[in-house]
Short mmCIF file of C-alpha atoms and ligand atoms in Angstrom, two decimals:
data_model
loop_
_atom_site.label_atom_id
_atom_site.label_comp_id
_atom_site.label_asym_id
_atom_site.label_seq_id
_atom_site.Cartn_x
_atom_site.Cartn_y
_atom_site.Cartn_z
CA MET A 25 218.38 95.16 212.52
CA SER A 26 219.28 91.79 213.22
CA SER A 27 218.62 88.63 210.20
CA PRO A 28 215.82 86.52 210.55
CA ARG A 29 216.17 83.51 212.49
CA ILE A 30 215.62 79.58 211.62
CA LEU A 31 216.20 77.09 214.06
CA VAL A 32 217.15 73.59 211.99
CA VAL A 33 216.56 70.38 213.87
CA ASP A 34 218.23 67.50 212.80
CA ASP A 35 220.05 64.41 213.98
CA GLU A 36 221.89 63.85 210.86
CA ALA A 37 225.49 65.85 210.37
CA ASP A 38 225.56 65.94 206.97
CA LEU A 39 222.06 66.95 206.42
CA ARG A 40 222.04 69.61 209.20
CA GLU A 41 225.36 71.29 208.00
CA LEU A 42 223.90 71.20 204.68
CA LEU A 43 221.18 73.15 205.54
CA GLU A 44 222.85 75.41 208.02
CA ILE A 45 224.87 76.46 204.56
CA THR A 46 222.59 77.40 202.25
CA LEU A 47 220.65 79.31 205.35
CA LEU A 48 223.23 81.32 205.70
CA LYS A 49 224.24 82.26 202.30
CA MET A 50 220.71 83.55 202.11
CA GLY A 51 221.53 85.86 204.61
CA LEU A 52 220.07 83.90 207.85
CA ASP A 53 220.56 83.17 211.28
CA VAL A 54 220.75 79.69 212.08
CA ASP A 55 220.82 77.57 215.21
CA SER A 56 220.93 73.71 215.31
CA ALA A 57 219.50 70.92 217.30
CA GLU A 58 220.47 67.07 217.40
CA THR A 59 217.38 66.20 219.44
CA LEU A 60 214.11 67.58 220.28
CA GLY A 61 215.14 68.24 223.73
CA GLN A 62 217.48 70.89 222.45
CA ALA A 63 215.11 72.30 220.26
CA ARG A 64 212.68 72.63 223.16
CA ALA A 65 215.65 74.49 224.23
CA PHE A 66 216.31 76.80 221.76
CA LEU A 67 212.79 77.49 221.63
CA ALA A 68 212.32 78.83 225.16
CA LYS A 69 214.90 80.98 224.68
CA GLY A 70 214.91 82.78 221.01
CA GLU A 71 212.09 83.90 218.19
CA TYR A 72 212.74 81.89 215.47
CA ALA A 73 211.52 83.08 211.87
CA LEU A 74 211.07 79.36 211.16
CA VAL A 75 211.37 75.75 212.47
CA LEU A 76 212.80 73.29 210.00
CA THR A 77 212.59 69.74 211.40
CA ASP A 78 213.46 66.29 210.83
CA MET A 79 210.32 64.23 211.27
CA ARG A 80 212.60 61.01 212.97
CA LEU A 81 214.62 62.28 216.01
CA PRO A 82 217.20 60.67 218.85
CA ASP A 83 214.36 61.46 221.59
CA GLY A 84 211.28 61.48 219.56
CA LEU A 85 208.97 62.47 216.33
CA GLY A 86 209.55 65.51 214.92
CA ILE A 87 205.37 65.67 214.71
CA GLU A 88 205.52 66.48 218.31
CA LEU A 89 207.52 69.61 218.12
CA VAL A 90 204.96 70.88 215.08
CA ARG A 91 201.94 69.89 217.54
CA GLU A 92 203.69 72.10 220.67
CA VAL A 93 205.05 75.12 217.92
CA THR A 94 201.45 75.33 216.74
CA THR A 95 200.55 75.71 220.22
CA LEU A 96 202.94 77.32 222.22
CA TYR A 97 204.56 79.73 219.52
CA LYS A 98 201.46 80.12 217.06
CA GLY A 99 203.51 83.14 214.61
CA THR A 100 206.24 80.61 214.02
CA PRO A 101 205.72 78.90 211.06
CA ILE A 102 207.27 75.24 211.40
CA ALA A 103 208.20 72.80 208.52
CA VAL A 104 209.22 69.49 208.31
CA ILE A 105 211.63 67.24 206.10
CA THR A 106 210.07 63.56 205.19
CA ALA A 107 211.51 60.75 203.58
CA TYR A 108 210.91 60.37 199.86
CA GLY A 109 207.45 58.87 198.88
CA SER A 110 206.45 59.49 202.53
CA ALA A 111 202.98 60.93 201.36
CA GLU A 112 201.86 60.18 205.00
CA ASN A 113 204.15 62.05 206.95
CA ALA A 114 203.87 65.02 204.65
CA VAL A 115 200.25 64.96 205.16
CA VAL A 116 199.61 64.09 208.94
CA ALA A 117 202.53 67.14 209.62
CA LEU A 118 200.06 69.51 207.65
CA LYS A 119 196.92 68.62 208.96
CA ALA A 120 198.84 68.90 212.53
CA GLY A 121 199.73 72.40 211.27
CA ALA A 122 203.22 72.45 210.02
CA PHE A 123 203.67 75.28 207.53
CA ASP A 124 204.64 72.89 204.66
CA TYR A 125 207.45 70.36 203.87
CA VAL A 126 210.56 69.63 202.31
CA THR A 127 211.36 65.84 201.01
CA LYS A 128 215.06 63.93 201.26
CA PRO A 129 216.64 64.39 199.60
CA VAL A 130 216.48 67.96 199.80
CA ALA A 131 216.48 70.04 196.60
CA LEU A 132 217.64 73.38 197.57
CA ASP A 133 216.07 75.10 194.84
CA GLN A 134 212.85 74.04 196.83
CA LEU A 135 214.37 74.81 200.33
CA ARG A 136 215.14 78.06 199.58
CA ILE A 137 211.64 78.69 197.90
CA MET A 138 209.88 77.20 200.66
CA VAL A 139 212.03 79.28 203.40
CA GLN A 140 211.53 82.28 201.23
CA SER A 141 207.36 82.17 201.47
CA ALA A 142 207.83 81.05 205.34
CA LEU A 143 209.97 84.24 206.02
CA ARG A 144 206.81 86.47 204.35
CA VAL A 145 204.32 84.50 206.91
CA SER A 146 206.57 85.39 209.52
CA THR A 147 207.11 88.77 209.26
CA GLY A 148 203.93 89.38 208.69
CA GLN A 149 203.77 90.50 204.57
CA ALA A 150 200.51 90.45 203.41
CA GLY A 151 197.49 89.60 205.10
CA GLN A 152 199.23 88.15 208.34
CA PRO A 153 198.73 87.88 211.14
CA GLY A 154 195.26 86.79 210.33
CA PRO A 155 191.86 88.43 208.76
CA ALA A 156 192.03 91.27 211.25
CA ALA A 157 194.54 92.90 209.65
CA GLY A 158 194.10 93.09 205.92
CA ALA A 159 191.16 93.96 204.21
CA PRO A 160 187.60 93.07 205.46
CA SER A 161 186.66 89.73 204.25
CA ARG A 162 184.27 89.56 201.36
CA LEU A 163 182.60 86.46 202.91
CA ILE A 164 179.53 88.64 204.24
CA GLY A 165 177.28 86.62 207.28
CA GLU A 166 177.03 86.68 210.44
CA SER A 167 175.69 83.27 211.46
CA PRO A 168 178.20 81.10 213.78
CA ALA A 169 178.89 79.24 210.15
CA MET A 170 180.00 81.96 208.76
CA GLN A 171 182.10 83.42 211.57
CA GLY A 172 183.80 80.02 212.19
CA LEU A 173 184.37 79.84 208.14
CA ARG A 174 185.85 83.37 208.22
CA ALA A 175 188.50 82.13 211.33
CA GLN A 176 189.41 79.17 209.98
CA ILE A 177 190.11 80.90 206.36
CA GLY A 178 192.36 82.63 208.31
CA ARG A 179 194.19 79.87 209.85
CA LEU A 180 194.55 78.25 206.52
CA ALA A 181 195.75 81.60 204.98
CA ARG A 182 199.00 81.21 207.02
CA SER A 183 200.08 77.17 205.58
CA MET A 184 200.89 75.88 202.21
CA ALA A 185 198.27 72.70 203.04
CA PRO A 186 196.00 71.60 199.90
CA ILE A 187 193.03 72.38 200.85
CA SER A 188 189.38 70.87 199.32
CA ILE A 189 186.33 72.94 199.65
CA THR A 190 183.04 71.56 199.34
CA GLY A 191 179.98 72.82 198.98
CA GLU A 192 176.86 73.48 196.87
CA SER A 193 176.29 75.04 193.67
CA GLY A 194 176.39 78.68 194.29
CA SER A 195 177.33 78.60 198.29
CA GLY A 196 180.74 80.51 197.56
CA LYS A 197 183.32 77.87 196.85
CA GLU A 198 185.49 80.27 194.81
CA LEU A 199 184.90 83.17 196.78
CA ALA A 200 186.48 81.40 199.99
CA ALA A 201 189.41 79.91 197.83
CA ARG A 202 189.79 83.79 196.45
CA GLU A 203 189.69 84.88 200.10
CA ILE A 204 192.32 82.23 201.48
CA HIS A 205 194.87 83.46 198.82
CA ALA A 206 194.30 87.34 199.47
CA GLN A 207 195.19 86.83 202.96
CA SER A 208 198.10 84.62 202.71
CA SER A 209 201.82 85.85 202.37
CA ARG A 210 201.03 84.77 198.28
CA ALA A 211 198.33 87.66 197.80
CA ALA A 212 200.63 89.66 195.68
CA LYS A 213 200.94 86.64 193.31
CA PRO A 214 198.23 85.53 190.96
CA PHE A 215 195.52 83.76 191.76
CA ILE A 216 193.87 81.28 189.15
CA ALA A 217 191.00 79.37 188.91
CA VAL A 218 190.50 76.29 186.30
CA ASN A 219 187.66 74.60 185.95
CA CYS A 220 188.75 71.31 184.99
CA GLY A 221 185.15 70.08 183.88
CA ALA A 222 185.40 72.62 180.74
CA ILE A 223 188.47 71.69 179.14
CA PRO A 224 188.75 69.78 176.24
CA GLU A 225 191.09 66.13 177.59
CA ALA A 226 193.37 66.80 174.34
CA LEU A 227 194.02 70.00 175.71
CA MET A 228 194.85 69.55 179.47
CA GLU A 229 198.32 68.85 179.32
CA ALA A 230 198.85 71.91 177.58
CA GLU A 231 196.99 74.05 179.22
CA PHE A 232 197.56 72.74 182.88
CA PHE A 233 201.92 72.52 181.99
CA GLY A 234 202.33 74.44 178.62
CA TYR A 235 204.57 73.81 176.11
CA ARG A 236 207.53 74.46 174.08
CA LYS A 237 207.77 76.00 170.63
CA GLY A 238 207.20 73.21 167.72
CA ALA A 239 206.19 70.78 170.35
CA PHE A 240 202.87 70.07 168.28
CA THR A 241 201.25 71.00 165.14
CA GLY A 242 199.84 74.54 165.91
CA ALA A 243 202.41 75.12 169.04
CA ALA A 244 203.85 78.85 167.56
CA GLU A 245 205.74 79.80 170.38
CA ASP A 246 206.51 78.70 174.12
CA ARG A 247 203.47 79.11 176.42
CA ASP A 248 203.25 78.52 179.97
CA GLY A 249 200.49 76.32 181.74
CA PHE A 250 198.33 77.51 184.60
CA PHE A 251 200.97 75.83 187.06
CA GLN A 252 203.36 78.45 185.69
CA ALA A 253 200.86 81.08 185.77
CA ALA A 254 200.35 80.75 188.95
CA ASN A 255 203.64 80.54 190.28
CA GLY A 256 204.14 81.93 193.88
CA GLY A 257 200.45 81.97 194.07
CA THR A 258 197.66 79.88 194.06
CA LEU A 259 195.77 77.65 192.01
CA MET A 260 192.32 76.63 191.90
CA LEU A 261 191.15 73.41 190.93
CA ASP A 262 187.63 73.83 190.56
CA GLU A 263 185.07 70.87 189.83
CA VAL A 264 188.27 68.41 190.32
CA ALA A 265 186.11 65.60 190.09
CA ASP A 266 185.91 66.28 186.63
CA LEU A 267 189.45 65.35 185.80
CA PRO A 268 190.14 62.55 183.42
CA LEU A 269 192.37 59.63 185.19
CA ALA A 270 194.50 60.32 182.95
CA MET A 271 195.22 63.82 183.82
CA GLN A 272 194.81 62.76 187.77
CA VAL A 273 198.05 60.55 187.23
CA LYS A 274 200.35 64.09 185.67
CA LEU A 275 198.73 66.07 188.20
CA LEU A 276 199.81 63.91 191.39
CA ARG A 277 203.19 63.65 189.92
CA ALA A 278 203.61 67.60 189.85
CA ILE A 279 202.53 67.98 193.07
CA GLN A 280 204.56 65.60 194.52
CA GLU A 281 207.62 66.40 192.78
CA ARG A 282 207.05 70.07 192.75
CA ARG A 283 208.06 70.81 189.31
CA VAL A 284 206.27 70.29 185.73
CA ARG A 285 207.46 69.54 182.33
CA LYS A 286 206.17 71.54 179.66
CA ILE A 287 205.03 69.15 176.30
CA GLY A 288 208.36 69.05 174.14
CA ALA A 289 210.47 70.01 176.94
CA THR A 290 213.45 67.90 178.14
CA ALA A 291 213.50 69.58 181.53
CA GLU A 292 211.55 70.15 184.44
CA GLU A 293 211.03 73.44 186.23
CA PRO A 294 210.11 73.88 189.64
CA VAL A 295 207.14 75.64 190.60
CA ASP A 296 205.81 77.10 193.96
CA VAL A 297 202.17 76.88 193.98
CA ARG A 298 199.31 76.18 196.54
CA LEU A 299 196.74 74.55 195.74
CA ILE A 300 193.28 74.48 196.50
CA SER A 301 190.49 71.92 194.60
CA ALA A 302 186.56 72.28 194.84
CA THR A 303 184.00 70.24 193.63
CA HIS A 304 180.04 70.16 194.76
CA GLN A 305 180.51 66.51 194.12
CA ASP A 306 181.25 63.44 196.69
CA LEU A 307 185.38 63.17 196.26
CA ALA A 308 185.31 60.47 198.34
CA LYS A 309 182.74 58.85 196.56
CA CYS A 310 184.33 58.50 193.37
CA VAL A 311 187.01 57.43 194.86
CA GLU A 312 184.91 54.42 195.60
CA THR A 313 183.72 54.03 192.12
CA GLY A 314 187.11 54.29 190.59
CA LYS A 315 186.37 57.84 188.83
CA PHE A 316 189.15 59.44 191.19
CA ARG A 317 192.26 58.14 192.17
CA GLN A 318 192.69 57.39 195.70
CA ASP A 319 196.25 58.89 196.16
CA LEU A 320 195.56 62.43 194.08
CA PHE A 321 192.75 62.45 196.51
CA TYR A 322 194.75 61.97 199.68
CA ARG A 323 196.98 64.52 198.47
CA LEU A 324 194.63 66.97 197.75
CA ASN A 325 192.26 66.11 200.88
CA VAL A 326 194.46 67.84 203.22
CA ILE A 327 192.25 70.56 204.87
CA GLU A 328 188.90 69.98 204.30
CA LEU A 329 186.82 73.30 204.13
CA SER A 330 182.96 72.75 203.61
CA LEU A 331 180.95 75.97 202.83
CA PRO A 332 177.23 75.55 204.58
CA PRO A 333 174.07 75.91 202.29
CA LEU A 334 172.80 79.09 202.49
CA ARG A 335 169.33 77.18 203.87
CA GLU A 336 171.24 76.19 206.83
CA ARG A 337 172.19 79.98 208.04
CA LEU A 338 169.31 81.94 207.06
CA ASP A 339 170.02 83.95 210.13
CA ASP A 340 172.44 85.59 207.34
CA LEU A 341 169.83 86.54 204.73
CA GLY A 342 169.41 90.11 206.33
CA VAL A 343 173.45 90.70 205.94
CA LEU A 344 174.00 89.08 202.35
CA ALA A 345 170.55 90.67 200.82
CA ASN A 346 171.62 94.12 202.15
CA ALA A 347 175.05 94.12 201.06
CA MET A 348 174.06 92.59 197.75
CA LEU A 349 171.61 95.57 197.09
CA ASP A 350 174.17 98.13 197.78
CA ARG A 351 176.45 96.97 195.37
CA LEU A 352 173.81 96.06 193.09
CA VAL A 353 172.27 100.19 193.48
CA GLY A 354 174.89 101.82 195.58
CA PRO A 355 174.18 102.22 199.84
CA GLY A 356 171.25 102.62 200.79
CA GLN A 357 169.45 102.84 197.60
CA ALA A 358 167.19 99.75 197.94
CA THR A 359 165.86 98.29 200.84
CA LEU A 360 163.81 95.24 201.34
CA GLY A 361 159.60 95.85 202.34
CA PRO A 362 157.64 94.10 205.01
CA GLN A 363 157.68 90.12 204.64
CA VAL A 364 160.78 90.14 202.14
CA LEU A 365 162.37 88.41 204.44
CA GLU A 366 160.44 86.41 205.77
CA THR A 367 159.25 84.84 202.15
CA LEU A 368 163.38 84.74 201.00
CA ALA A 369 163.23 82.58 204.45
CA ALA A 370 160.64 80.07 203.51
CA TYR A 371 162.80 79.55 200.46
CA SER A 372 165.39 76.73 199.76
CA PHE A 373 167.74 78.24 197.62
CA PRO A 374 168.98 74.91 195.71
CA GLY A 375 171.33 77.53 194.02
CA ASN A 376 172.74 79.19 197.68
CA VAL A 377 173.88 82.79 197.27
CA ARG A 378 174.36 82.66 193.87
CA GLU A 379 170.46 82.32 193.41
CA LEU A 380 169.63 84.94 196.18
CA GLU A 381 171.85 87.65 194.29
CA ASN A 382 169.34 86.79 190.89
CA VAL A 383 166.78 86.48 192.87
CA LEU A 384 167.39 90.04 193.93
CA GLU A 385 168.79 91.67 190.84
CA ARG A 386 165.32 90.75 189.47
CA ALA A 387 163.32 91.58 192.02
CA LEU A 388 164.77 95.20 191.64
CA ALA A 389 163.76 95.66 188.28
CA PHE A 390 160.53 95.20 189.00
CA ALA A 391 160.48 97.17 192.28
CA ASN A 392 158.93 100.95 192.92
CA ASP A 393 161.46 103.46 194.54
CA GLY A 394 163.90 100.84 195.22
CA VAL A 395 161.81 99.08 197.85
CA ILE A 396 161.43 95.50 197.30
CA GLU A 397 158.27 93.56 197.97
CA VAL A 398 157.23 89.84 198.20
CA GLY A 399 155.38 90.60 194.98
CA ASP A 400 158.89 91.57 193.00
CA LEU A 401 160.10 88.15 194.04
CA SER A 402 159.92 85.47 191.63
CA LEU A 403 160.65 82.38 193.51
CA LYS A 404 160.38 78.87 192.16
CA SER A 405 157.52 78.20 194.07
CA ALA A 406 158.20 74.74 193.86
CA ARG A 407 161.47 74.65 195.63
CA LEU A 408 159.85 76.12 198.53
CA ALA A 409 161.52 74.46 201.86
CA GLU A 410 158.68 72.33 203.65
CA PRO A 411 158.36 73.55 206.66
CA SER A 412 160.27 70.60 208.18
CA SER A 413 163.09 71.65 205.72
CA ALA A 414 162.78 68.29 204.22
CA PRO A 415 165.85 67.84 201.37
CA VAL A 416 165.78 69.31 198.25
CA ALA A 417 166.79 65.85 196.89
CA ALA A 418 163.25 64.10 198.52
CA ALA A 419 161.60 66.69 196.50
CA GLN A 420 163.30 65.73 193.17
CA ALA A 421 162.45 61.96 193.84
CA ALA A 422 158.70 62.58 194.62
CA GLU A 423 158.38 63.91 190.42
CA PRO A 424 157.66 61.92 187.54
CA PRO A 425 161.06 59.70 186.21
CA ALA A 426 161.21 62.37 183.35
CA PRO A 427 164.61 64.70 183.11
CA VAL A 428 164.81 67.16 185.94
CA ALA A 429 166.04 70.48 186.26
CA SER A 430 166.40 72.01 189.44
CA PRO A 431 165.68 74.93 189.47
CA ALA A 432 162.59 74.89 187.63
CA PRO A 433 162.62 76.87 184.74
CA ALA A 434 162.43 80.64 185.35
CA ALA A 435 159.81 82.36 183.89
CA VAL A 436 159.10 81.39 180.33
CA PRO A 437 161.46 83.01 177.88
CA PRO A 438 159.94 86.43 176.48
CA ALA A 439 158.24 86.06 172.92
CA PRO A 440 160.81 86.62 170.48
CA ASP A 441 160.15 90.33 169.94
CA ALA A 442 160.38 91.09 173.48
CA LEU A 443 164.42 91.74 174.65
CA PRO A 444 165.52 89.38 177.54
CA ASN A 445 165.65 90.75 180.57
CA ASN A 446 168.42 89.21 181.84
CA LEU A 447 170.24 87.99 179.14
CA PRO A 448 172.92 85.17 180.72
CA GLU A 449 169.67 83.97 182.69
CA TYR A 450 167.88 83.86 179.56
CA LEU A 451 170.06 81.99 177.52
CA GLU A 452 170.85 79.40 180.28
CA GLN A 453 167.08 79.09 179.89
CA VAL A 454 167.44 78.20 176.02
CA GLU A 455 170.29 76.00 176.70
CA ARG A 456 168.93 73.89 179.74
CA ASP A 457 165.43 73.91 177.35
CA ILE A 458 167.41 72.23 174.47
CA ILE A 459 169.42 69.69 176.15
CA LEU A 460 166.17 68.03 178.21
CA ARG A 461 164.55 68.31 174.68
CA ALA A 462 167.59 66.53 173.35
CA LEU A 463 167.74 63.92 176.28
CA ALA A 464 164.03 63.66 176.07
CA GLN A 465 164.15 62.26 172.34
CA THR A 466 167.07 59.49 173.54
CA GLN A 467 165.42 58.29 176.43
CA PHE A 468 168.28 60.02 178.47
CA ASN A 469 171.12 58.33 176.64
CA ARG A 470 173.92 61.29 177.10
CA THR A 471 176.29 59.95 174.14
CA GLN A 472 173.27 60.39 171.74
CA ALA A 473 171.77 63.35 172.93
CA ALA A 474 175.44 64.92 172.88
CA GLN A 475 175.94 63.40 168.94
CA LEU A 476 172.47 65.12 168.30
CA LEU A 477 173.91 68.87 169.34
CA GLY A 478 177.24 68.60 167.96
CA ILE A 479 178.86 68.12 171.21
CA SER A 480 181.31 66.10 173.24
CA PHE A 481 179.78 63.46 176.20
CA ARG A 482 181.95 65.17 178.52
CA GLN A 483 180.50 68.59 177.50
CA LEU A 484 177.06 67.73 177.65
CA ARG A 485 177.64 66.32 180.94
CA TYR A 486 180.02 69.89 182.13
CA GLN A 487 176.56 71.73 180.72
CA MET A 488 174.45 69.57 182.66
CA GLN A 489 175.82 69.73 185.80
CA LYS A 490 176.20 73.77 185.34
CA LEU A 491 172.63 74.30 184.74
CA ASP A 492 171.87 71.26 187.35
CA ILE A 493 169.85 69.27 184.96
CA GLN A 494 169.83 65.17 186.42
CA ALA A 495 169.45 62.31 184.89
CA PRO A 496 166.58 60.40 186.77
CA GLU A 497 168.74 57.61 188.81
CA ASP A 498 171.98 60.25 189.01
N1 LIG B 526 179.56 84.61 202.28
C1 LIG B 526 179.24 85.37 200.84
N2 LIG B 526 179.24 86.44 201.23
C2 LIG B 526 178.96 87.26 200.12
N3 LIG B 526 178.86 86.63 198.66
C3 LIG B 526 178.77 85.54 198.74
C4 LIG B 526 179.24 84.80 199.80
N4 LIG B 526 179.00 83.48 199.21
C5 LIG B 526 178.81 83.26 197.80
N5 LIG B 526 178.52 84.51 197.35
C6 LIG B 526 178.30 85.17 196.12
O1 LIG B 526 178.01 84.21 195.41
C7 LIG B 526 178.16 84.03 194.64
C8 LIG B 526 178.57 82.56 193.92
O2 LIG B 526 179.75 81.90 194.85
P1 LIG B 526 180.73 81.15 194.10
O3 LIG B 526 181.01 81.75 192.40
O4 LIG B 526 182.04 81.32 195.05
O5 LIG B 526 180.13 79.70 194.79
P2 LIG B 526 180.48 78.60 193.82
O6 LIG B 526 180.42 77.73 195.41
O7 LIG B 526 181.75 78.35 193.80
O8 LIG B 526 179.63 78.08 192.86
P3 LIG B 526 179.75 77.14 191.91
O9 LIG B 526 179.70 75.44 192.66
O10 LIG B 526 178.54 77.57 191.06
O11 LIG B 526 180.71 76.96 191.22
C9 LIG B 526 179.10 84.89 193.82
O12 LIG B 526 178.71 85.90 193.28
C10 LIG B 526 180.01 85.28 195.64
O13 LIG B 526 180.57 86.42 195.27
MG1 LIG B 527 182.49 77.89 191.56
#
């Protein structure tokens, strides 16, 4: 079998030579072009495992080649070489479908890492090509929105482009991120999801980048951070809007340099991590209000994946419900009685797919012979969707300016001697009640409420978000 062949496109003789030598040493075959015209001629004749092109060429721009290769030679990854600090070019190339980029001056260790992962894409390791080859998608649903989403995920899995996933709570953001990872050439390496809102600010740097033994009191041995743990794989920054500004700066640096430095270490180490970020907030708005750095936003938000709320794809209720019942009690062991789907379809599901799971799990506990009847559903009737599918926010605004918890409190907590039939839900309910009481007592002063409860402001804000407790004018 012959070696994979790489096409290098660069008009600078020195750089071209450096790239050629590096690639040859990796056991690869190389063709070199100095212009777009030559590159096109090579592409028409041969098959390449990777095209590596400079951005500025005598007869045009590398981005043109990116567009041509991604449309005419779909299976061929193409990466670009960009000038240092030119985030713009890198982002434009990734948006146009480039597999990845390297910056000038080219760091050879990073070049090698990039080439290796491009080879995995083009030789069809892991989930490539596309979702059809791997395991069936875990994202259930036949609605056009869901089909489109699965197709998009299949495409995104083939590149390194940072993805920003948006969607309401429980709509499947983490599941989608896992799916991208599972279908990518990184599938054999770790997928690490980090909840940025849950890490105390003082520990963030250590958690993300690791530390050396003795770097601070209590650092008894060297420890890796999330970046090292996800090396070769995917790092999901969940609730990314919660990152404090100081940490945003450090993160931006790590992304730009593709290197991190452990606390207490003198040297940086290269990391090869694909980034996926997620939030249920409007990041662009956070940029406007100065809560989120524009430059980091630009770097993370290269490709947007948005998950539709369940109420906008009610066609999927049937397949989703049946798949969940099968998973909960075994295939075919439980069914939905008459009118159940219609009743579910009239509900607005502020908690989306996760809420559907919870509703079904509870209903199963009440159901006879595995048949769920309308009476077994305990939907929070206050949140039933209007026939005109009026937005939930409108319904909330109409309520008195008291603290609003949504979804509205579920069943009243059982009497002290009764055992709760769903411990996590019960505990959430207790926690929600306590937080609401503290907020009511302090006229919704979150700083004071946090003090009352002996937690930090950040912790309180995080719990409020998690439990969907909104301040009157939030
Ligand atoms: N399309 C889907 N098919 C099957 N299961 C789904 C789908 N979407 C979401 N789920 C399930 O719903 C639950 C919530 O999904 P997930 O944790 O990915 O949501 P999320 O958007 O990350 O929520 P949050 O905003 O609360 O973090 C999970 O159990 C997940 O497996
Ligand atoms: Mg999540």
